[in-house]
Amino acid sequence: MANSYIISGFGQGSQADLEDLLDENTILVQRTLRSGQSIHYNGNVVVLGDINPGAEIAATGNIIVMGALRGVVHAGAGGDENAVVMAFHLQPTQLRIANHITRPPDNEAVDPNHPEMARIKDGVVTIESFQTGGERQGKVT
Amino acid sequence: MGEIIVVTSGKGGVGKTTSTANIGTGLATLGHKVALIDTDIGLRNLDVVLGLENRIVFDIVDVVNGSCRLRQALIRDKRLEGLHLLPAAQTKDKTAVNPDQMRELCAELKKEFDYVIIDCPAGIEQGFRNAIAGAEKAVVVTTPEVSAVRDADRIIGLLEAADLREPKLIINRIRPKMVRQGEMMSIEDIIDILAVDLLGIIPEDEMIVITTNRGEAVVLDQNSRSGQAYRNIVRRILGEDVPIINLDEEDGFFKKLKRIIGIK
Ligand SMILES: Nc1ncnc2c1ncn2[C@@H]1O[C@H](COP(=O)(O)OP(=O)(O)OP(=O)(O)O)[C@@H](O)[C@H]1O
Ligand SMILES: [Mg+2]
């Protein structure tokens, strides 16, 4: 299946140097996504930067953010319930996996200072701390 | 050949016009030749803030239409030799000028002035596109509010897309007491999200309202904190390395008192 991706809000001609196709299923985005910018990708998305409030990523696969995730993300956008979202600071405005939609509880400012991973467990989106070197590491592929 | 700087924000009312007027005035007091362009067509303000409204004969739309020459539309400031204003039109709208015309206009002004400073309207539509078209550098103004910071972030993204890289940030209307009490976003909170260089911080200051209503610039007021903050910004634009003022320190009548009576 051919991979399609739509990246918007970056202006013209800036796509090629922004992200390289890592392999057939993953793109690497080497920049921060600012408010109003979005990435829609058929596969996995790895971001070396932040996802600011007002920015958005939708991927049919996993989403990994090596920075602060403060915007809206949708992993498993094609319906894949095994998709995960991982971030160094997981503080999304809203987080979706497949058909599940979650948001942080109101009135509760959480600032996790360690990597966390969101995935569907027993039919609900759960967030757990993500230890590099731990057993769970193998899950993110 | 001068430098062309656009002052922009996304959100309205955060202090673009105030900053344009004060930076321009501050540069002119130091002997630089400055042209300010008001691109907020239909909602012009910069002339009023500078107290030059009653001198307007021609405006930016007349210039790009060819109804007058650029020189005829430029208004000389009442006090400062080197300060000039190209006013916006009040009875037209943003479509009366296009980005190509702006580029041409900026190139023209750049030949004659050391600094061309463009006051951008709020929003991200044609007024914004006009304002940034001829600019070489950008200053983004925000206030310590979530919505203003969000809009600043959007603007920074759009500036980068337009190849205006590494914009500098002014954080306006800081209230140190509220920040201390955790009721207002701090400088660190804002920089954490926007990840750009800070050009300066301006405290909330009633002297801004007072001087603005008189058609004067607070940067000329030697006693106010906001005037000092704008003078520092001007020096940073000129390439000096001026530390960001610690508003807490400045705040400190009690601090002084404590020091006098020996409590640290
Ligand atoms: N630091 C400050 N302390 C107190 N008042 C301020 C400060 N900065 C700006 N103001 C006031 O806020 C109002 C809005 O400022 P200004 O007109 O500069 O904003 P603007 O971004 O140009 O607005 P617009 O988007 O409508 O063009 C003005 O009345 C101004 O006097
Ligand atoms: Mg204004």
GROMACS .gro file of C-alpha atoms and ligand atoms in nm:
model
  437
    1MET     CA    1   0.000   0.000   0.000
    2ALA     CA    2   0.136   0.340  -0.094
    3ASN     CA    3   0.199   0.575   0.193
    4SER     CA    4   0.030   0.908   0.175
    5TYR     CA    5   0.091   1.199   0.397
    6ILE     CA    6  -0.034   1.548   0.421
    7ILE     CA    7   0.159   1.809   0.605
    8SER     CA    8   0.010   2.151   0.639
    9GLY     CA    9   0.091   2.484   0.788
   10PHE     CA   10   0.459   2.482   0.702
   11GLY     CA   11   0.446   2.690   0.386
   12GLN     CA   12   0.552   2.572   0.047
   13GLY     CA   13   0.853   2.372  -0.045
   14SER     CA   14   0.950   2.299   0.312
   15GLN     CA   15   0.848   1.936   0.322
   16ALA     CA   16   1.149   1.767   0.182
   17ASP     CA   17   1.396   1.901   0.436
   18LEU     CA   18   1.161   1.865   0.729
   19GLU     CA   19   1.122   1.498   0.751
   20ASP     CA   20   1.284   1.202   0.596
   21LEU     CA   21   1.111   0.880   0.533
   22LEU     CA   22   1.279   0.649   0.779
   23ASP     CA   23   1.139   0.339   0.621
   24GLU     CA   24   0.821   0.260   0.439
   25ASN     CA   25   0.608   0.306   0.747
   26THR     CA   26   0.766   0.577   0.954
   27ILE     CA   27   0.843   0.944   0.909
   28LEU     CA   28   1.081   1.142   1.120
   29VAL     CA   29   0.979   1.501   1.180
   30GLN     CA   30   1.273   1.706   1.295
   31ARG     CA   31   1.102   2.016   1.422
   32THR     CA   32   0.848   2.148   1.665
   33LEU     CA   33   0.488   2.158   1.546
   34ARG     CA   34   0.341   2.495   1.632
   35SER     CA   35  -0.022   2.594   1.673
   36GLY     CA   36  -0.211   2.549   1.346
   37GLN     CA   37   0.036   2.303   1.196
   38SER     CA   38  -0.061   1.942   1.139
   39ILE     CA   39   0.065   1.612   1.009
   40HIS     CA   40  -0.154   1.335   0.874
   41TYR     CA   41   0.039   1.023   0.794
   42ASN     CA   42  -0.034   0.671   0.685
   43GLY     CA   43   0.213   0.496   0.917
   44ASN     CA   44   0.418   0.586   1.225
   45VAL     CA   45   0.530   0.935   1.315
   46VAL     CA   46   0.840   1.017   1.518
   47VAL     CA   47   0.889   1.380   1.619
   48LEU     CA   48   1.217   1.525   1.738
   49GLY     CA   49   1.063   1.835   1.891
   50ASP     CA   50   0.747   1.945   2.067
   51ILE     CA   51   0.382   1.928   1.966
   52ASN     CA   52   0.254   2.263   2.087
   53PRO     CA   53  -0.104   2.336   2.191
   54GLY     CA   54  -0.312   2.387   1.876
   55ALA     CA   55  -0.096   2.152   1.666
   56GLU     CA   56  -0.220   1.812   1.553
   57ILE     CA   57  -0.088   1.476   1.441
   58ALA     CA   58  -0.296   1.191   1.305
   59ALA     CA   59  -0.124   0.865   1.214
   60THR     CA   60  -0.256   0.524   1.128
   61GLY     CA   61   0.031   0.380   1.332
   62ASN     CA   62   0.218   0.490   1.645
   63ILE     CA   63   0.316   0.841   1.745
   64ILE     CA   64   0.639   0.906   1.930
   65VAL     CA   65   0.732   1.253   2.048
   66MET     CA   66   1.082   1.315   2.173
   67GLY     CA   67   0.973   1.632   2.346
   68ALA     CA   68   0.659   1.778   2.500
   69LEU     CA   69   0.327   1.665   2.356
   70ARG     CA   70   0.077   1.941   2.431
   71GLY     CA   71  -0.147   1.937   2.123
   72VAL     CA   72  -0.391   1.684   1.983
   73VAL     CA   73  -0.276   1.342   1.862
   74HIS     CA   74  -0.456   1.052   1.704
   75ALA     CA   75  -0.271   0.722   1.679
   76GLY     CA   76  -0.423   0.423   1.506
   77ALA     CA   77  -0.632   0.668   1.308
   78GLY     CA   78  -0.739   0.388   1.073
   79GLY     CA   79  -0.884   0.192   1.364
   80ASP     CA   80  -0.574   0.008   1.492
   81GLU     CA   81  -0.634  -0.052   1.863
   82ASN     CA   82  -0.274  -0.164   1.912
   83ALA     CA   83  -0.132   0.176   1.825
   84VAL     CA   84   0.048   0.366   2.102
   85VAL     CA   85   0.145   0.723   2.178
   86MET     CA   86   0.472   0.789   2.353
   87ALA     CA   87   0.613   1.125   2.463
   88PHE     CA   88   0.883   1.261   2.690
   89HIS     CA   89   0.625   1.495   2.840
   90LEU     CA   90   0.281   1.361   2.774
   91GLN     CA   91   0.047   1.657   2.831
   92PRO     CA   92  -0.192   1.636   2.535
   93THR     CA   93  -0.492   1.862   2.491
   94GLN     CA   94  -0.664   1.548   2.367
   95LEU     CA   95  -0.538   1.203   2.288
   96ARG     CA   96  -0.707   0.958   2.057
   97ILE     CA   97  -0.625   0.599   1.979
   98ALA     CA   98  -0.837   0.424   1.718
   99ASN     CA   99  -1.194   0.515   1.814
  100HIS     CA  100  -1.115   0.608   2.173
  101ILE     CA  101  -1.096   0.972   2.273
  102THR     CA  102  -0.948   1.089   2.603
  103ARG     CA  103  -0.846   1.414   2.755
  104PRO     CA  104  -0.670   1.501   3.077
  105PRO     CA  105  -0.900   1.545   3.375
  106ASP     CA  106  -1.023   1.903   3.426
  107ASN     CA  107  -0.871   2.098   3.715
  108GLU     CA  108  -0.574   1.873   3.731
  109ALA     CA  109  -0.249   2.007   3.597
  110VAL     CA  110  -0.021   1.712   3.549
  111ASP     CA  111   0.337   1.769   3.450
  112PRO     CA  112   0.499   1.431   3.414
  113ASN     CA  113   0.870   1.473   3.408
  114HIS     CA  114   0.942   1.135   3.255
  115PRO     CA  115   0.848   0.955   2.936
  116GLU     CA  116   0.500   0.810   2.929
  117MET     CA  117   0.308   0.586   2.695
  118ALA     CA  118  -0.062   0.576   2.620
  119ARG     CA  119  -0.228   0.265   2.482
  120ILE     CA  120  -0.553   0.077   2.492
  121LYS     CA  121  -0.570  -0.176   2.768
  122ASP     CA  122  -0.887  -0.370   2.836
  123GLY     CA  123  -1.081  -0.132   2.616
  124VAL     CA  124  -0.966   0.192   2.784
  125VAL     CA  125  -0.683   0.430   2.711
  126THR     CA  126  -0.428   0.394   2.987
  127ILE     CA  127  -0.117   0.594   3.051
  128GLU     CA  128   0.186   0.437   3.205
  129SER     CA  129   0.536   0.558   3.262
  130PHE     CA  130   0.770   0.441   2.997
  131GLN     CA  131   1.102   0.308   3.114
  132THR     CA  132   1.372   0.272   2.861
  133GLY     CA  133   1.535  -0.062   2.921
  134GLY     CA  134   1.219  -0.194   3.086
  135GLU     CA  135   1.019  -0.489   2.960
  136ARG     CA  136   0.758  -0.270   2.801
  137GLN     CA  137   1.004  -0.122   2.561
  138GLY     CA  138   0.951  -0.399   2.311
  139LYS     CA  139   0.593  -0.288   2.260
  140VAL     CA  140   0.684   0.019   2.061
  141THR     CA  141   0.793  -0.102   1.725
  142MET     CA  142   2.078   5.033   0.370
  143GLY     CA  143   1.839   4.982   0.658
  144GLU     CA  144   1.680   4.696   0.838
  145ILE     CA  145   1.312   4.609   0.797
  146ILE     CA  146   1.138   4.476   1.106
  147VAL     CA  147   0.774   4.371   1.137
  148VAL     CA  148   0.599   4.383   1.476
  149THR     CA  149   0.327   4.121   1.489
  150SER     CA  150   0.126   3.905   1.732
  151GLY     CA  151  -0.175   3.722   1.597
  152LYS     CA  152  -0.395   3.825   1.885
  153GLY     CA  153  -0.526   4.180   1.896
  154GLY     CA  154  -0.461   4.437   2.162
  155VAL     CA  155  -0.142   4.287   2.304
  156GLY     CA  156   0.080   4.589   2.236
  157LYS     CA  157   0.201   4.585   1.874
  158THR     CA  158   0.127   4.950   1.810
  159THR     CA  159   0.265   5.057   2.148
  160SER     CA  160   0.581   4.858   2.083
  161THR     CA  161   0.623   4.991   1.729
  162ALA     CA  162   0.587   5.350   1.849
  163ASN     CA  163   0.829   5.307   2.138
  164ILE     CA  164   1.094   5.112   1.953
  165GLY     CA  165   1.083   5.361   1.668
  166THR     CA  166   1.096   5.659   1.901
  167GLY     CA  167   1.375   5.501   2.103
  168LEU     CA  168   1.586   5.435   1.793
  169ALA     CA  169   1.526   5.790   1.670
  170THR     CA  170   1.636   5.945   2.002
  171LEU     CA  171   1.968   5.769   1.953
  172GLY     CA  172   2.009   5.941   1.618
  173HIS     CA  173   1.887   5.673   1.380
  174LYS     CA  174   1.667   5.747   1.082
  175VAL     CA  175   1.345   5.556   1.133
  176ALA     CA  176   1.033   5.503   0.922
  177LEU     CA  177   0.726   5.350   1.083
  178ILE     CA  178   0.461   5.194   0.859
  179ASP     CA  179   0.108   5.145   0.985
  180THR     CA  180  -0.037   4.851   0.791
  181ASP     CA  181  -0.357   4.830   0.994
  182ILE     CA  182  -0.565   4.974   0.710
  183GLY     CA  183  -0.915   5.059   0.827
  184LEU     CA  184  -0.816   5.062   1.194
  185ARG     CA  185  -0.521   5.295   1.195
  186ASN     CA  186  -0.381   5.378   1.537
  187LEU     CA  187  -0.012   5.445   1.513
  188ASP     CA  188  -0.067   5.809   1.410
  189VAL     CA  189  -0.283   5.867   1.718
  190VAL     CA  190  -0.037   5.699   1.952
  191LEU     CA  191   0.238   5.921   1.813
  192GLY     CA  192   0.017   6.230   1.825
  193LEU     CA  193   0.047   6.285   1.451
  194GLU     CA  194  -0.312   6.231   1.339
  195ASN     CA  195  -0.376   6.594   1.249
  196ARG     CA  196  -0.082   6.599   1.008
  197ILE     CA  197  -0.206   6.324   0.776
  198VAL     CA  198  -0.271   6.427   0.418
  199PHE     CA  199  -0.178   6.115   0.221
  200ASP     CA  200  -0.156   5.755   0.334
  201ILE     CA  201  -0.013   5.416   0.236
  202VAL     CA  202  -0.293   5.343  -0.012
  203ASP     CA  203  -0.231   5.674  -0.188
  204VAL     CA  204   0.135   5.578  -0.218
  205VAL     CA  205   0.081   5.231  -0.366
  206ASN     CA  206  -0.190   5.368  -0.597
  207GLY     CA  207   0.047   5.627  -0.726
  208SER     CA  208  -0.183   5.907  -0.609
  209CYS     CA  209   0.113   6.068  -0.436
  210ARG     CA  210   0.483   6.019  -0.396
  211LEU     CA  211   0.620   5.831  -0.097
  212ARG     CA  212   0.793   6.145   0.026
  213GLN     CA  213   0.464   6.335   0.034
  214ALA     CA  214   0.295   6.074   0.254
  215LEU     CA  215   0.573   6.042   0.510
  216ILE     CA  216   0.501   6.251   0.818
  217ARG     CA  217   0.788   6.390   1.024
  218ASP     CA  218   0.754   6.348   1.398
  219LYS     CA  219   0.688   6.663   1.596
  220ARG     CA  220   0.991   6.623   1.820
  221LEU     CA  221   1.235   6.381   1.670
  222GLU     CA  222   1.419   6.476   1.357
  223GLY     CA  223   1.480   6.120   1.240
  224LEU     CA  224   1.135   5.971   1.304
  225HIS     CA  225   0.882   5.936   1.020
  226LEU     CA  226   0.542   5.775   0.985
  227LEU     CA  227   0.369   5.633   0.682
  228PRO     CA  228   0.008   5.622   0.802
  229ALA     CA  229  -0.254   5.362   0.712
  230ALA     CA  230  -0.568   5.458   0.525
  231GLN     CA  231  -0.874   5.474   0.743
  232THR     CA  232  -1.150   5.454   0.486
  233LYS     CA  233  -1.026   5.152   0.289
  234ASP     CA  234  -0.968   4.789   0.385
  235LYS     CA  235  -0.675   4.548   0.386
  236THR     CA  236  -0.723   4.450   0.020
  237ALA     CA  237  -0.634   4.803  -0.089
  238VAL     CA  238  -0.268   4.697  -0.070
  239ASN     CA  239  -0.105   4.371  -0.180
  240PRO     CA  240   0.216   4.194  -0.072
  241ASP     CA  241   0.404   4.286  -0.392
  242GLN     CA  242   0.330   4.652  -0.337
  243MET     CA  243   0.450   4.621   0.022
  244ARG     CA  244   0.775   4.461  -0.088
  245GLU     CA  245   0.835   4.745  -0.330
  246LEU     CA  246   0.751   5.006  -0.068
  247CYS     CA  247   0.983   4.850   0.191
  248ALA     CA  248   1.268   4.830  -0.058
  249GLU     CA  249   1.220   5.198  -0.133
  250LEU     CA  250   1.223   5.299   0.234
  251LYS     CA  251   1.518   5.077   0.312
  252LYS     CA  252   1.738   5.291   0.088
  253GLU     CA  253   1.679   5.600   0.294
  254PHE     CA  254   1.618   5.483   0.651
  255ASP     CA  255   1.827   5.292   0.904
  256TYR     CA  256   1.520   5.116   1.040
  257VAL     CA  257   1.182   5.051   0.881
  258ILE     CA  258   0.938   4.922   1.144
  259ILE     CA  259   0.606   4.780   1.036
  260ASP     CA  260   0.306   4.777   1.270
  261CYS     CA  261   0.106   4.466   1.175
  262PRO     CA  262  -0.269   4.432   1.225
  263ALA     CA  263  -0.411   4.150   1.438
  264GLY     CA  264  -0.505   3.829   1.261
  265ILE     CA  265  -0.345   3.602   1.002
  266GLU     CA  266  -0.522   3.720   0.688
  267GLN     CA  267  -0.427   3.965   0.419
  268GLY     CA  268  -0.328   4.243   0.659
  269PHE     CA  269  -0.075   4.010   0.817
  270ARG     CA  270   0.050   3.887   0.479
  271ASN     CA  271   0.095   4.246   0.364
  272ALA     CA  272   0.280   4.343   0.681
  273ILE     CA  273   0.532   4.061   0.663
  274ALA     CA  274   0.582   4.066   0.286
  275GLY     CA  275   0.868   4.316   0.283
  276ALA     CA  276   1.010   4.237   0.628
  277GLU     CA  277   1.353   4.090   0.695
  278LYS     CA  278   1.313   4.038   1.068
  279ALA     CA  279   1.018   3.986   1.296
  280VAL     CA  280   0.932   4.082   1.651
  281VAL     CA  281   0.643   3.889   1.804
  282VAL     CA  282   0.451   4.051   2.089
  283THR     CA  283   0.255   3.849   2.339
  284THR     CA  284   0.104   3.891   2.683
  285PRO     CA  285   0.126   3.628   2.958
  286GLU     CA  286  -0.210   3.477   2.868
  287VAL     CA  287  -0.270   3.132   2.727
  288SER     CA  288  -0.466   3.258   2.427
  289ALA     CA  289  -0.210   3.524   2.336
  290VAL     CA  290   0.075   3.273   2.361
  291ARG     CA  291  -0.119   3.028   2.146
  292ASP     CA  292  -0.163   3.293   1.879
  293ALA     CA  293   0.202   3.393   1.904
  294ASP     CA  294   0.294   3.030   1.844
  295ARG     CA  295   0.072   3.020   1.537
  296ILE     CA  296   0.229   3.340   1.410
  297ILE     CA  297   0.583   3.210   1.464
  298GLY     CA  298   0.492   2.904   1.257
  299LEU     CA  299   0.356   3.125   0.979
  300LEU     CA  300   0.662   3.352   0.993
  301GLU     CA  301   0.891   3.051   0.960
  302ALA     CA  302   0.686   2.928   0.667
  303ALA     CA  303   0.738   3.270   0.507
  304ASP     CA  304   1.111   3.239   0.570
  305LEU     CA  305   1.120   3.495   0.851
  306ARG     CA  306   1.326   3.279   1.080
  307GLU     CA  307   1.424   3.332   1.441
  308PRO     CA  308   1.175   3.598   1.538
  309LYS     CA  309   1.236   3.778   1.867
  310LEU     CA  310   0.979   3.788   2.144
  311ILE     CA  311   0.843   4.074   2.355
  312ILE     CA  312   0.633   3.974   2.653
  313ASN     CA  313   0.411   4.268   2.744
  314ARG     CA  314   0.195   4.349   3.046
  315ILE     CA  315   0.375   4.129   3.294
  316ARG     CA  316   0.255   4.167   3.651
  317PRO     CA  317   0.534   4.041   3.872
  318LYS     CA  318   0.312   4.001   4.175
  319MET     CA  319   0.067   3.777   3.990
  320VAL     CA  320   0.353   3.573   3.847
  321ARG     CA  321   0.497   3.527   4.195
  322GLN     CA  322   0.162   3.408   4.320
  323GLY     CA  323   0.136   3.160   4.034
  324GLU     CA  324  -0.165   3.339   3.887
  325MET     CA  325   0.005   3.446   3.567
  326MET     CA  326   0.221   3.260   3.317
  327SER     CA  327   0.587   3.322   3.390
  328ILE     CA  328   0.854   3.414   3.138
  329GLU     CA  329   0.986   3.058   3.163
  330ASP     CA  330   0.642   2.907   3.092
  331ILE     CA  331   0.612   3.117   2.778
  332ILE     CA  332   0.964   3.056   2.649
  333ASP     CA  333   0.917   2.686   2.716
  334ILE     CA  334   0.637   2.675   2.461
  335LEU     CA  335   0.751   2.930   2.206
  336ALA     CA  336   1.122   2.843   2.211
  337VAL     CA  337   1.240   3.175   2.065
  338ASP     CA  338   1.481   3.443   2.188
  339LEU     CA  339   1.348   3.704   2.423
  340LEU     CA  340   1.389   4.064   2.309
  341GLY     CA  341   1.242   4.206   2.627
  342ILE     CA  342   0.968   4.211   2.886
  343ILE     CA  343   0.743   4.508   2.954
  344PRO     CA  344   0.558   4.539   3.283
  345GLU     CA  345   0.195   4.635   3.309
  346ASP     CA  346   0.226   5.011   3.357
  347GLU     CA  347  -0.032   5.286   3.369
  348MET     CA  348   0.228   5.526   3.232
  349ILE     CA  349   0.177   5.353   2.897
  350VAL     CA  350  -0.189   5.449   2.902
  351ILE     CA  351  -0.112   5.803   3.018
  352THR     CA  352   0.161   5.871   2.762
  353THR     CA  353  -0.034   5.702   2.481
  354ASN     CA  354  -0.337   5.920   2.544
  355ARG     CA  355  -0.113   6.226   2.521
  356GLY     CA  356   0.036   6.108   2.192
  357GLU     CA  357   0.377   6.061   2.350
  358ALA     CA  358   0.596   5.756   2.379
  359VAL     CA  359   0.671   5.611   2.721
  360VAL     CA  360   1.026   5.536   2.608
  361LEU     CA  361   1.097   5.908   2.651
  362ASP     CA  362   0.985   5.896   3.015
  363GLN     CA  363   1.295   5.848   3.224
  364ASN     CA  364   1.115   5.748   3.541
  365SER     CA  365   0.883   5.470   3.434
  366ARG     CA  366   0.968   5.101   3.437
  367SER     CA  367   0.806   5.041   3.101
  368GLY     CA  368   1.009   5.328   2.951
  369GLN     CA  369   1.325   5.166   3.082
  370ALA     CA  370   1.213   4.830   2.944
  371TYR     CA  371   1.164   4.981   2.597
  372ARG     CA  372   1.501   5.159   2.614
  373ASN     CA  373   1.659   4.822   2.687
  374ILE     CA  374   1.479   4.665   2.392
  375VAL     CA  375   1.611   4.941   2.166
  376ARG     CA  376   1.966   4.877   2.283
  377ARG     CA  377   1.925   4.504   2.221
  378ILE     CA  378   1.802   4.577   1.867
  379LEU     CA  379   2.121   4.780   1.820
  380GLY     CA  380   2.318   4.473   1.917
  381GLU     CA  381   2.406   4.555   2.278
  382ASP     CA  382   2.401   4.281   2.534
  383VAL     CA  383   2.160   4.416   2.794
  384PRO     CA  384   2.038   4.180   3.065
  385ILE     CA  385   1.662   4.130   3.097
  386ILE     CA  386   1.541   4.339   3.390
  387ASN     CA  387   1.431   4.144   3.685
  388LEU     CA  388   1.089   4.287   3.751
  389ASP     CA  389   1.093   4.150   4.101
  390GLU     CA  390   1.393   4.362   4.183
  391GLU     CA  391   1.233   4.669   4.038
  392ASP     CA  392   0.917   4.605   4.226
  393GLY     CA  393   1.090   4.627   4.551
  394PHE     CA  394   0.998   4.905   4.784
  395PHE     CA  395   0.966   4.638   5.048
  396LYS     CA  396   1.281   4.476   4.933
  397LYS     CA  397   1.465   4.803   4.979
  398LEU     CA  398   1.307   4.848   5.316
  399LYS     CA  399   1.406   4.499   5.416
  400ARG     CA  400   1.760   4.563   5.303
  401ILE     CA  401   1.774   4.883   5.504
  402ILE     CA  402   1.655   4.714   5.820
  403GLY     CA  403   1.880   4.423   5.754
  404ILE     CA  404   1.650   4.134   5.662
  405LYS     CA  405   1.768   3.956   5.355
  406LIG     N1  406   0.242   4.731   2.931
  406LIG     C1  407   0.122   4.791   2.926
  406LIG     N2  408   0.065   4.839   3.040
  406LIG     C2  409  -0.057   4.900   3.033
  406LIG     N3  410  -0.128   4.916   2.921
  406LIG     C3  411  -0.078   4.870   2.805
  406LIG     C4  412   0.049   4.805   2.801
  406LIG     N4  413   0.074   4.768   2.673
  406LIG     C5  414  -0.032   4.809   2.600
  406LIG     N5  415  -0.125   4.870   2.679
  406LIG     C6  416  -0.254   4.925   2.634
  406LIG     O1  417  -0.324   4.820   2.571
  406LIG     C7  418  -0.399   4.869   2.461
  406LIG     C8  419  -0.365   4.792   2.335
  406LIG     O2  420  -0.229   4.822   2.296
  406LIG     P1  421  -0.189   4.836   2.144
  406LIG     O3  422  -0.284   4.927   2.072
  406LIG     O4  423  -0.046   4.870   2.140
  406LIG     O5  424  -0.212   4.688   2.097
  406LIG     P2  425  -0.214   4.630   1.948
  406LIG     O6  426  -0.154   4.495   1.956
  406LIG     O7  427  -0.153   4.726   1.854
  406LIG     O8  428  -0.370   4.622   1.921
  406LIG     P3  429  -0.443   4.591   1.779
  406LIG     O9  430  -0.434   4.442   1.760
  406LIG    O10  431  -0.583   4.638   1.800
  406LIG    O11  432  -0.369   4.667   1.673
  406LIG     C9  433  -0.368   5.017   2.451
  406LIG    O12  434  -0.473   5.088   2.512
  406LIG    C10  435  -0.240   5.033   2.530
  406LIG    O13  436  -0.229   5.160   2.588
  407MG      MG  437  -0.233   4.810   1.670
   0.00000   0.00000   0.00000
